[in-house]
mmCIF file with all atom_site columns, C-alpha atoms in Angstrom:
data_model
loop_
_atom_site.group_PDB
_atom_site.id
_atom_site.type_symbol
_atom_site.label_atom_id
_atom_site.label_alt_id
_atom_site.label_comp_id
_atom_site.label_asym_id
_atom_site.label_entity_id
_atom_site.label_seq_id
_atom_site.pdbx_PDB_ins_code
_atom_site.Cartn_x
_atom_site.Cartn_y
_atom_site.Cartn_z
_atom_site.occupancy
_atom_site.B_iso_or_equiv
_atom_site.pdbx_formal_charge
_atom_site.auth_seq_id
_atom_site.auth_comp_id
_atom_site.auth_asym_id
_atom_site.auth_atom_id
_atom_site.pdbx_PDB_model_num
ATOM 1   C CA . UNK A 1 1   ? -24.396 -95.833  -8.104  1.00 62.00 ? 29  UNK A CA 1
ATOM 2   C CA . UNK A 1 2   ? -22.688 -96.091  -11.029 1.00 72.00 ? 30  UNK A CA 1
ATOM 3   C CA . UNK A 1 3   ? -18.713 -96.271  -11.063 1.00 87.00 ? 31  UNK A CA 1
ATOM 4   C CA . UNK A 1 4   ? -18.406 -95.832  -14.717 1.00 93.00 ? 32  UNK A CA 1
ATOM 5   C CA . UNK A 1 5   ? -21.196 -93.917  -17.221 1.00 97.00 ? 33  UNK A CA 1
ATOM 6   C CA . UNK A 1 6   ? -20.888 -93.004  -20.950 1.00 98.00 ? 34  UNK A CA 1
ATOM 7   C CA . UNK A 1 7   ? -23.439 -91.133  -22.951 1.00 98.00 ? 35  UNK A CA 1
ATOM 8   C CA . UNK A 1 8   ? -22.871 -92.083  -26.530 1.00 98.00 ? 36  UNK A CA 1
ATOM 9   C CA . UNK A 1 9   ? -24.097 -91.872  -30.123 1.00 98.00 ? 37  UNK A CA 1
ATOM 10  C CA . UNK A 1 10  ? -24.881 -94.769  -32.188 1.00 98.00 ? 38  UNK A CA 1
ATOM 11  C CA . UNK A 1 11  ? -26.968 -95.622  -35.107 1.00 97.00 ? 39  UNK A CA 1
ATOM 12  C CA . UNK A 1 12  ? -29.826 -97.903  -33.590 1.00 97.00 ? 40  UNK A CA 1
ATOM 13  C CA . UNK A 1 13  ? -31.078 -99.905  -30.534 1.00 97.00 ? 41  UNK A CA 1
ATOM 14  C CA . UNK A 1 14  ? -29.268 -102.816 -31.636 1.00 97.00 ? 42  UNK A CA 1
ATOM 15  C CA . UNK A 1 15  ? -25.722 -101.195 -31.981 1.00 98.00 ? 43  UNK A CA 1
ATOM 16  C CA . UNK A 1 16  ? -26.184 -99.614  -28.603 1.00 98.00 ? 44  UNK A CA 1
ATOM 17  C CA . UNK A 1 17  ? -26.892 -102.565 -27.433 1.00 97.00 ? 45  UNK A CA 1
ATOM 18  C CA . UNK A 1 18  ? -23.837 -104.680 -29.043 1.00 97.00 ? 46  UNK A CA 1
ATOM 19  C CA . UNK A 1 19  ? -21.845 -102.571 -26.145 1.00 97.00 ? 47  UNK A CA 1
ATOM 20  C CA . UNK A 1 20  ? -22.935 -104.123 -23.524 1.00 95.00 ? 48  UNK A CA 1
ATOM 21  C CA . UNK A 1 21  ? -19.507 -106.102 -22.730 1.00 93.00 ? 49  UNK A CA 1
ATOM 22  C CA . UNK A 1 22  ? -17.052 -103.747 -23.470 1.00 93.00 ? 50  UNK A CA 1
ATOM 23  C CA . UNK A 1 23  ? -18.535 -100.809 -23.274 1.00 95.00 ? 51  UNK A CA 1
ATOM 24  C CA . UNK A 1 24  ? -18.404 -97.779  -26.171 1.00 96.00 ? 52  UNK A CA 1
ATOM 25  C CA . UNK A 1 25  ? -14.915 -97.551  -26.397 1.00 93.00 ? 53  UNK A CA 1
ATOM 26  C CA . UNK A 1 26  ? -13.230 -95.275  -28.338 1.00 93.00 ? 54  UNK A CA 1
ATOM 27  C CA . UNK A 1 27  ? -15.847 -96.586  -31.642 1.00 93.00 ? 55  UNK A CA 1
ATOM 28  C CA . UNK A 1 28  ? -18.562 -93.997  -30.737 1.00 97.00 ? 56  UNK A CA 1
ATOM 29  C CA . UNK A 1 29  ? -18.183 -90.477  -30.201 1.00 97.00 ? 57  UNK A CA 1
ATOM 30  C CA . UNK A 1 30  ? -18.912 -90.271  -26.505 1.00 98.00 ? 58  UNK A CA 1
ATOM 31  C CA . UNK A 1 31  ? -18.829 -88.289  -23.014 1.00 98.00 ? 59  UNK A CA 1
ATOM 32  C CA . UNK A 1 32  ? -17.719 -89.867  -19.865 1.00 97.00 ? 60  UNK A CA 1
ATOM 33  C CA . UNK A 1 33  ? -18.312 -89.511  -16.351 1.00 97.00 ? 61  UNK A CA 1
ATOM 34  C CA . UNK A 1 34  ? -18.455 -91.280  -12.525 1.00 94.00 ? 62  UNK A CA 1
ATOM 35  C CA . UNK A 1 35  ? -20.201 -92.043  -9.644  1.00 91.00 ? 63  UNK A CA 1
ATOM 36  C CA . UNK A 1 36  ? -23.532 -90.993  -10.910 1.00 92.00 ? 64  UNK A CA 1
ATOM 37  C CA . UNK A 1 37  ? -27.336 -92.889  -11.655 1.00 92.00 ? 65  UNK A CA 1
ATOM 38  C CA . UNK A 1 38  ? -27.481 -92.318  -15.378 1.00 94.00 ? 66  UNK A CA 1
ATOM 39  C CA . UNK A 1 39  ? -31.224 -93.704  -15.403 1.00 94.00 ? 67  UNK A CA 1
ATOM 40  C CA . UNK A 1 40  ? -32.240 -91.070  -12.587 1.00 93.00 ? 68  UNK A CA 1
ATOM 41  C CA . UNK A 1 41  ? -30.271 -88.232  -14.398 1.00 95.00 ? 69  UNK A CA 1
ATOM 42  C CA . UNK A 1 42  ? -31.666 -88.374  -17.322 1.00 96.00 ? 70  UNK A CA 1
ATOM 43  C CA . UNK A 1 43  ? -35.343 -88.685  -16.209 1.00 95.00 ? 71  UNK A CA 1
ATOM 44  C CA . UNK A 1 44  ? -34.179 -85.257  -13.969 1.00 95.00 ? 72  UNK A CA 1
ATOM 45  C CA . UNK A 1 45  ? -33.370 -84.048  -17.244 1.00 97.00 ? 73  UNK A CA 1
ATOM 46  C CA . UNK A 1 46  ? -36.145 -84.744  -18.912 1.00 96.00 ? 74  UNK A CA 1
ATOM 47  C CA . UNK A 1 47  ? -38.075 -83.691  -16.396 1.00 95.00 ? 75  UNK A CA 1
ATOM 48  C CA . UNK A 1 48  ? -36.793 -79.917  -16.338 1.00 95.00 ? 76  UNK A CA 1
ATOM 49  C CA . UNK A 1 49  ? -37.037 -79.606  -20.491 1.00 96.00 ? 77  UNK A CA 1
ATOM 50  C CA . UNK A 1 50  ? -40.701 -80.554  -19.652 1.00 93.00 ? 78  UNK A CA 1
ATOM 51  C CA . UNK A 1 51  ? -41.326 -78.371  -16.601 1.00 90.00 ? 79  UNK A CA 1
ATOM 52  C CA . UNK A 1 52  ? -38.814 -76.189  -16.941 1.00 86.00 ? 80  UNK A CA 1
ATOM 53  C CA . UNK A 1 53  ? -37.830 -74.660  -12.652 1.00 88.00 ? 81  UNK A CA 1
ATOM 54  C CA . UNK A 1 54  ? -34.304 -74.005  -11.372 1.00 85.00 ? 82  UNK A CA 1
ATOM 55  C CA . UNK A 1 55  ? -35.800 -75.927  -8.256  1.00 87.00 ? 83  UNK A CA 1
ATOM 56  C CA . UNK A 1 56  ? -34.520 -79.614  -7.934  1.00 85.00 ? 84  UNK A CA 1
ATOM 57  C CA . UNK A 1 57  ? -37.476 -81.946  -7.829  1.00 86.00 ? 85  UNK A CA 1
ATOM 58  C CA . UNK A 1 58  ? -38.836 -83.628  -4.834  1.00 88.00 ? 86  UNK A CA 1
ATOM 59  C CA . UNK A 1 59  ? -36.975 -87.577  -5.263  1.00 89.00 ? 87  UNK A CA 1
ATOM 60  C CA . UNK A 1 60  ? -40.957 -89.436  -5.101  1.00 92.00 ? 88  UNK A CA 1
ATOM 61  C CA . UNK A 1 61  ? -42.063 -86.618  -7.552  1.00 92.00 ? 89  UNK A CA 1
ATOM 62  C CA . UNK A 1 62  ? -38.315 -87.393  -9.823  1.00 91.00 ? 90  UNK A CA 1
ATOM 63  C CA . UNK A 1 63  ? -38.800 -90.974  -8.948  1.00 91.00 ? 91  UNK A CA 1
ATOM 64  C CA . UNK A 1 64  ? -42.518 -91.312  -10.595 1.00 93.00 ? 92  UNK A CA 1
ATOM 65  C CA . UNK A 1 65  ? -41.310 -89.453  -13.458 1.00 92.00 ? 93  UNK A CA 1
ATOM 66  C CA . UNK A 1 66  ? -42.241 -90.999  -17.073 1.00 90.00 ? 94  UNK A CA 1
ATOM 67  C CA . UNK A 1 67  ? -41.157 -92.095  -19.485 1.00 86.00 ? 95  UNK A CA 1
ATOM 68  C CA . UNK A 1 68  ? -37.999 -93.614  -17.465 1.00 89.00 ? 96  UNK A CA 1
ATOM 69  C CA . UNK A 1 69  ? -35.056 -94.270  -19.700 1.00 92.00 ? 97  UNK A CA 1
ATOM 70  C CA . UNK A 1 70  ? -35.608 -97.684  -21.313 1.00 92.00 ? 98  UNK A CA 1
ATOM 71  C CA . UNK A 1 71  ? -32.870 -100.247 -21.085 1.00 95.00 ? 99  UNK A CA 1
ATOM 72  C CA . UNK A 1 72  ? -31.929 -101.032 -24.933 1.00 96.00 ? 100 UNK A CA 1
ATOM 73  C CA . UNK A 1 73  ? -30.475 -104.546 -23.674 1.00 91.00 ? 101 UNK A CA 1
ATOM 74  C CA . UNK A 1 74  ? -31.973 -106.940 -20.533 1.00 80.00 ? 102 UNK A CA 1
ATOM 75  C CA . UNK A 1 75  ? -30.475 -106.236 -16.972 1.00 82.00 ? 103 UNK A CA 1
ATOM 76  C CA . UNK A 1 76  ? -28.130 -108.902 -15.830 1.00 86.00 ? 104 UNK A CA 1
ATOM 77  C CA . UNK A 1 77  ? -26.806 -109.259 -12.195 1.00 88.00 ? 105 UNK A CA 1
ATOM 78  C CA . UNK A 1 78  ? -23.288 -107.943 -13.627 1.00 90.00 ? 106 UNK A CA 1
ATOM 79  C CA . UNK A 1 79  ? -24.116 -104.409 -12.810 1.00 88.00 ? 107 UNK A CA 1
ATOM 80  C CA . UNK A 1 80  ? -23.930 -103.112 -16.737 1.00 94.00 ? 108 UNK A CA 1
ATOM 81  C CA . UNK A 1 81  ? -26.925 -101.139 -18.237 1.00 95.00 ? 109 UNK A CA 1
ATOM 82  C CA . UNK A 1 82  ? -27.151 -99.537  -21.238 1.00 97.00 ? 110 UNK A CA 1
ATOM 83  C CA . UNK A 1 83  ? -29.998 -97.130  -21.980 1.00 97.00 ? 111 UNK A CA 1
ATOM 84  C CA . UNK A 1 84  ? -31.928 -95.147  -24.322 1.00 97.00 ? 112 UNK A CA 1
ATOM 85  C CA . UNK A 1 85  ? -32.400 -91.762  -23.485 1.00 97.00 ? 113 UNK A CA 1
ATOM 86  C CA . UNK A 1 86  ? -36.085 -90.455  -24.786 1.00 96.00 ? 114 UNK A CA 1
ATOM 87  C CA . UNK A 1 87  ? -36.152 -88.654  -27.779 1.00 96.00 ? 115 UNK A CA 1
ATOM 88  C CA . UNK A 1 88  ? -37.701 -86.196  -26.759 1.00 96.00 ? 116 UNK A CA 1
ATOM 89  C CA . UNK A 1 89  ? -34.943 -85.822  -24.124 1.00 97.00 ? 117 UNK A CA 1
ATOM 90  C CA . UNK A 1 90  ? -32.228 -86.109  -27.345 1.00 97.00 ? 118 UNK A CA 1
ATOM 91  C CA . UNK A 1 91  ? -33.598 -82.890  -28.923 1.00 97.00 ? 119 UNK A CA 1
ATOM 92  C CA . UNK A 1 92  ? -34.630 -80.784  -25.926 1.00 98.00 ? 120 UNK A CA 1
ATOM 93  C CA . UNK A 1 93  ? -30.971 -81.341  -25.184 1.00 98.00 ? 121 UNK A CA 1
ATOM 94  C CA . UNK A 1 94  ? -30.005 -81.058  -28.509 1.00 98.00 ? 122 UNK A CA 1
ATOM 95  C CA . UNK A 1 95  ? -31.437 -77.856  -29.137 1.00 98.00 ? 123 UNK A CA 1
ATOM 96  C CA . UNK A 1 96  ? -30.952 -76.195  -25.138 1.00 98.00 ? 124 UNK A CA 1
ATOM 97  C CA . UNK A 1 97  ? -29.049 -72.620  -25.014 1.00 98.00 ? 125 UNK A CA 1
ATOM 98  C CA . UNK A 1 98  ? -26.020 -72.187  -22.356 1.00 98.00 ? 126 UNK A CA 1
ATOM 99  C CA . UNK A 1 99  ? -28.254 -70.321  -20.023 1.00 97.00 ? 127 UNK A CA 1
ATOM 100 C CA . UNK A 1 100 ? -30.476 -73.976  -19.904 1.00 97.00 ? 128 UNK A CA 1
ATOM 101 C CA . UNK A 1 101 ? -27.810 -76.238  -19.675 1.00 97.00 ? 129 UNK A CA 1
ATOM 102 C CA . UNK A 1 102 ? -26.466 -74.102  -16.734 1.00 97.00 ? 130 UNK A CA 1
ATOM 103 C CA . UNK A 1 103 ? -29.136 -74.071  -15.106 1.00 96.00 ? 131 UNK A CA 1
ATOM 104 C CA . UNK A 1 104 ? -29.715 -77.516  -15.339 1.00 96.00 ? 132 UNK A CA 1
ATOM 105 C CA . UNK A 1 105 ? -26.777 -78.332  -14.294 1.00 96.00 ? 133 UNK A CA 1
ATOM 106 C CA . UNK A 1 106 ? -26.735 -76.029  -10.909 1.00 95.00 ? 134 UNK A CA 1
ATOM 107 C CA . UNK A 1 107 ? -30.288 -78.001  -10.168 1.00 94.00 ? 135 UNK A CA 1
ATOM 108 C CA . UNK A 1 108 ? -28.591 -81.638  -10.790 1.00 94.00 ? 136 UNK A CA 1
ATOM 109 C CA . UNK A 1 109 ? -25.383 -80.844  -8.805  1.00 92.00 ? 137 UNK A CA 1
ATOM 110 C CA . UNK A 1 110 ? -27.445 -79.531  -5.729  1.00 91.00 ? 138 UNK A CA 1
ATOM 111 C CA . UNK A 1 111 ? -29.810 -82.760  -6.014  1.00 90.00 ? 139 UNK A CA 1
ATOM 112 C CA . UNK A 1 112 ? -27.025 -84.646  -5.924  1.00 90.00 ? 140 UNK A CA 1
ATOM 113 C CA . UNK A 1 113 ? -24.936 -82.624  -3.053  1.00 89.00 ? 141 UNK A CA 1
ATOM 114 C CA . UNK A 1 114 ? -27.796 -82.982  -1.054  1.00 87.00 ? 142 UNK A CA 1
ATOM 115 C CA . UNK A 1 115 ? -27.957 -86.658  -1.553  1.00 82.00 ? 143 UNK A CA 1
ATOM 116 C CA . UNK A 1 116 ? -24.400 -87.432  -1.799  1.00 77.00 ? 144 UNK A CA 1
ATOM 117 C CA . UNK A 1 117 ? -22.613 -85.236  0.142   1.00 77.00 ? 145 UNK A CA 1
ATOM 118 C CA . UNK A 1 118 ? -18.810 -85.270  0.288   1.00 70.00 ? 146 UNK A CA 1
ATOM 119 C CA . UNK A 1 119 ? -19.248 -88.638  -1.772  1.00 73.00 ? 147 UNK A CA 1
ATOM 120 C CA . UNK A 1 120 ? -20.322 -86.676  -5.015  1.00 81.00 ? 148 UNK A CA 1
ATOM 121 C CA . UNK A 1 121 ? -18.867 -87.131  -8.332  1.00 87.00 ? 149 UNK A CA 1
ATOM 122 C CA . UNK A 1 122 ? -15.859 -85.085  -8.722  1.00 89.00 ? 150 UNK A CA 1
ATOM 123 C CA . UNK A 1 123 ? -16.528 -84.671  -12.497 1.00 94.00 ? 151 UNK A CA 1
ATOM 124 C CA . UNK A 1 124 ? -17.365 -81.206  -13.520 1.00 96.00 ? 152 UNK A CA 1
ATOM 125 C CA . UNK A 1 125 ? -21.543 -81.495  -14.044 1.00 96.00 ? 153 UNK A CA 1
ATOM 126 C CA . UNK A 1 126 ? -21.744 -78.666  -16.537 1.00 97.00 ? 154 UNK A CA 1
ATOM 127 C CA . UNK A 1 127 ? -18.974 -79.661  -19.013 1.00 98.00 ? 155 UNK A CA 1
ATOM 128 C CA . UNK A 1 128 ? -20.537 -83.647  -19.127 1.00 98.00 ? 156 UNK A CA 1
ATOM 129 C CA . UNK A 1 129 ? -24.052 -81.877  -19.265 1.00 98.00 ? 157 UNK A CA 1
ATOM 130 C CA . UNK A 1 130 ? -22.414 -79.785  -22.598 1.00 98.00 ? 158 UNK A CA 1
ATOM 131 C CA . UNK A 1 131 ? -21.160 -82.540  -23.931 1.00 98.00 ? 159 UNK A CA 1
ATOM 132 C CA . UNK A 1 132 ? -24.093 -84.694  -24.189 1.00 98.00 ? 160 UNK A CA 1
ATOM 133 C CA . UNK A 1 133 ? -25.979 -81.834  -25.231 1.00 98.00 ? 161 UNK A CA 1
ATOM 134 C CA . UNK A 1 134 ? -23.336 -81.514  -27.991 1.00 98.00 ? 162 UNK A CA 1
ATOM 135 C CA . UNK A 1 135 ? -23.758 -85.440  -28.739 1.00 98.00 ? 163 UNK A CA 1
ATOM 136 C CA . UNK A 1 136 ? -27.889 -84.925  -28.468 1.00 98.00 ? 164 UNK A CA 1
ATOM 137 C CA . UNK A 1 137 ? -27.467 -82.211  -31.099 1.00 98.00 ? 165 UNK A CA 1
ATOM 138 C CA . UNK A 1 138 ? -25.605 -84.529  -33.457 1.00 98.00 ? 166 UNK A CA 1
ATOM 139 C CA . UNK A 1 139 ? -28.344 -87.189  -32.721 1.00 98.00 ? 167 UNK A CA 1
ATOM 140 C CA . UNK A 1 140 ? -30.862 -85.300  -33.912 1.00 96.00 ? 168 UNK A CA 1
ATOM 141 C CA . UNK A 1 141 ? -28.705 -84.493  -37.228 1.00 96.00 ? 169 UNK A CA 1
ATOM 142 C CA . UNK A 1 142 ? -27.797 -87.889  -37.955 1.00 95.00 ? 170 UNK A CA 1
ATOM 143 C CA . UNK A 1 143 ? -31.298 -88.999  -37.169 1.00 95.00 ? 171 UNK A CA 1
ATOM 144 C CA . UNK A 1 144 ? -29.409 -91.601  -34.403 1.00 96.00 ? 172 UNK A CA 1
ATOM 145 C CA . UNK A 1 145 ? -29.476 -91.948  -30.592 1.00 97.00 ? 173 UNK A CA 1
ATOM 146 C CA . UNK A 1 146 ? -28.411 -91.157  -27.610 1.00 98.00 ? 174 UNK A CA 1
ATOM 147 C CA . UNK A 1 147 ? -27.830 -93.483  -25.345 1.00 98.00 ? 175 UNK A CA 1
ATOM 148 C CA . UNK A 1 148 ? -26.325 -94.310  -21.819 1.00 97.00 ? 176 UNK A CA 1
ATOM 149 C CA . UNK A 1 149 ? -24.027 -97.065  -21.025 1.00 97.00 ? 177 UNK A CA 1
ATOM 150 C CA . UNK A 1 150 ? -22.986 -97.984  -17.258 1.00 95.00 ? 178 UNK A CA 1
ATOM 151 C CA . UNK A 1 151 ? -20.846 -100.409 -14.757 1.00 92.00 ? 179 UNK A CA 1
#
């Protein structure tokens, strides 16, 4: 599990990837949160914009979901990934009403209660959902991406 995780925008693959090290930072416009798996969020994401069901997923059914986010930068034994969320994913997001991203976000938090427990993230689900949905929105404007990084 991820200690650290920050969806941000950047131009291209290759800027994304520049973060790798340090992180975003304060250079891209970004939304932060803890003690979640970016890479299985966002294919849980994904997966409810494509088959849309206030039901969390079972995890082998989540787990063989495709396309998987694709790391923009080789995985190193130093626990850092940065990703590429799909762009599909960026507009669904970018384009989702409040009644979606609510939903969505009562389906995540009970997947991850139930897997989690007491341990959960104590960041409020629905206000990082908003905000990348706010960044995903600006993606799609900008014609950039949207991207993941994590430690």
């Amino acid at each position: 599990m991820a200690h650290d995780v920050v969806f941000f925008l950047a131009p291209d693959d290759e800027t994304a990837a520049s973060t790798r090290l340090r992180g975003p930072g304060e250079v891209f416009e970004s939304v932060t949160c803890s003690f979640i798996e970016p890479d299985t969020a966002i294919a849980e994401w994904d997966m409810y914009f494509e088959v849309p069901s206030a039901e969390a997923p079972p995890l082998e059914r989540l787990y063989a979901w495709r396309p998987w986010p694709e790391w923009v930068t080789a995985p190193l034994n130093d626990g850092v990934e940065v990703f590429a969320l799909p762009k599909r994913l960026t507009r669904a997001l970018g384009k989702a009403s409040s009644a979606e991203l609510e939903e969505l976000a009562d389906r995540w938090i009970t997947r991850l209660r139930s897997e989690d427990g007491d341990d959960m993230t104590d960041d409020d689900l629905l206000a990082v959902l908003q905000g990348v949905a706010r960044l995903a929105a600006s993606a799609t404007n900008t014609g950039g991406g949207l991207y993941s990084w994590s430690f």
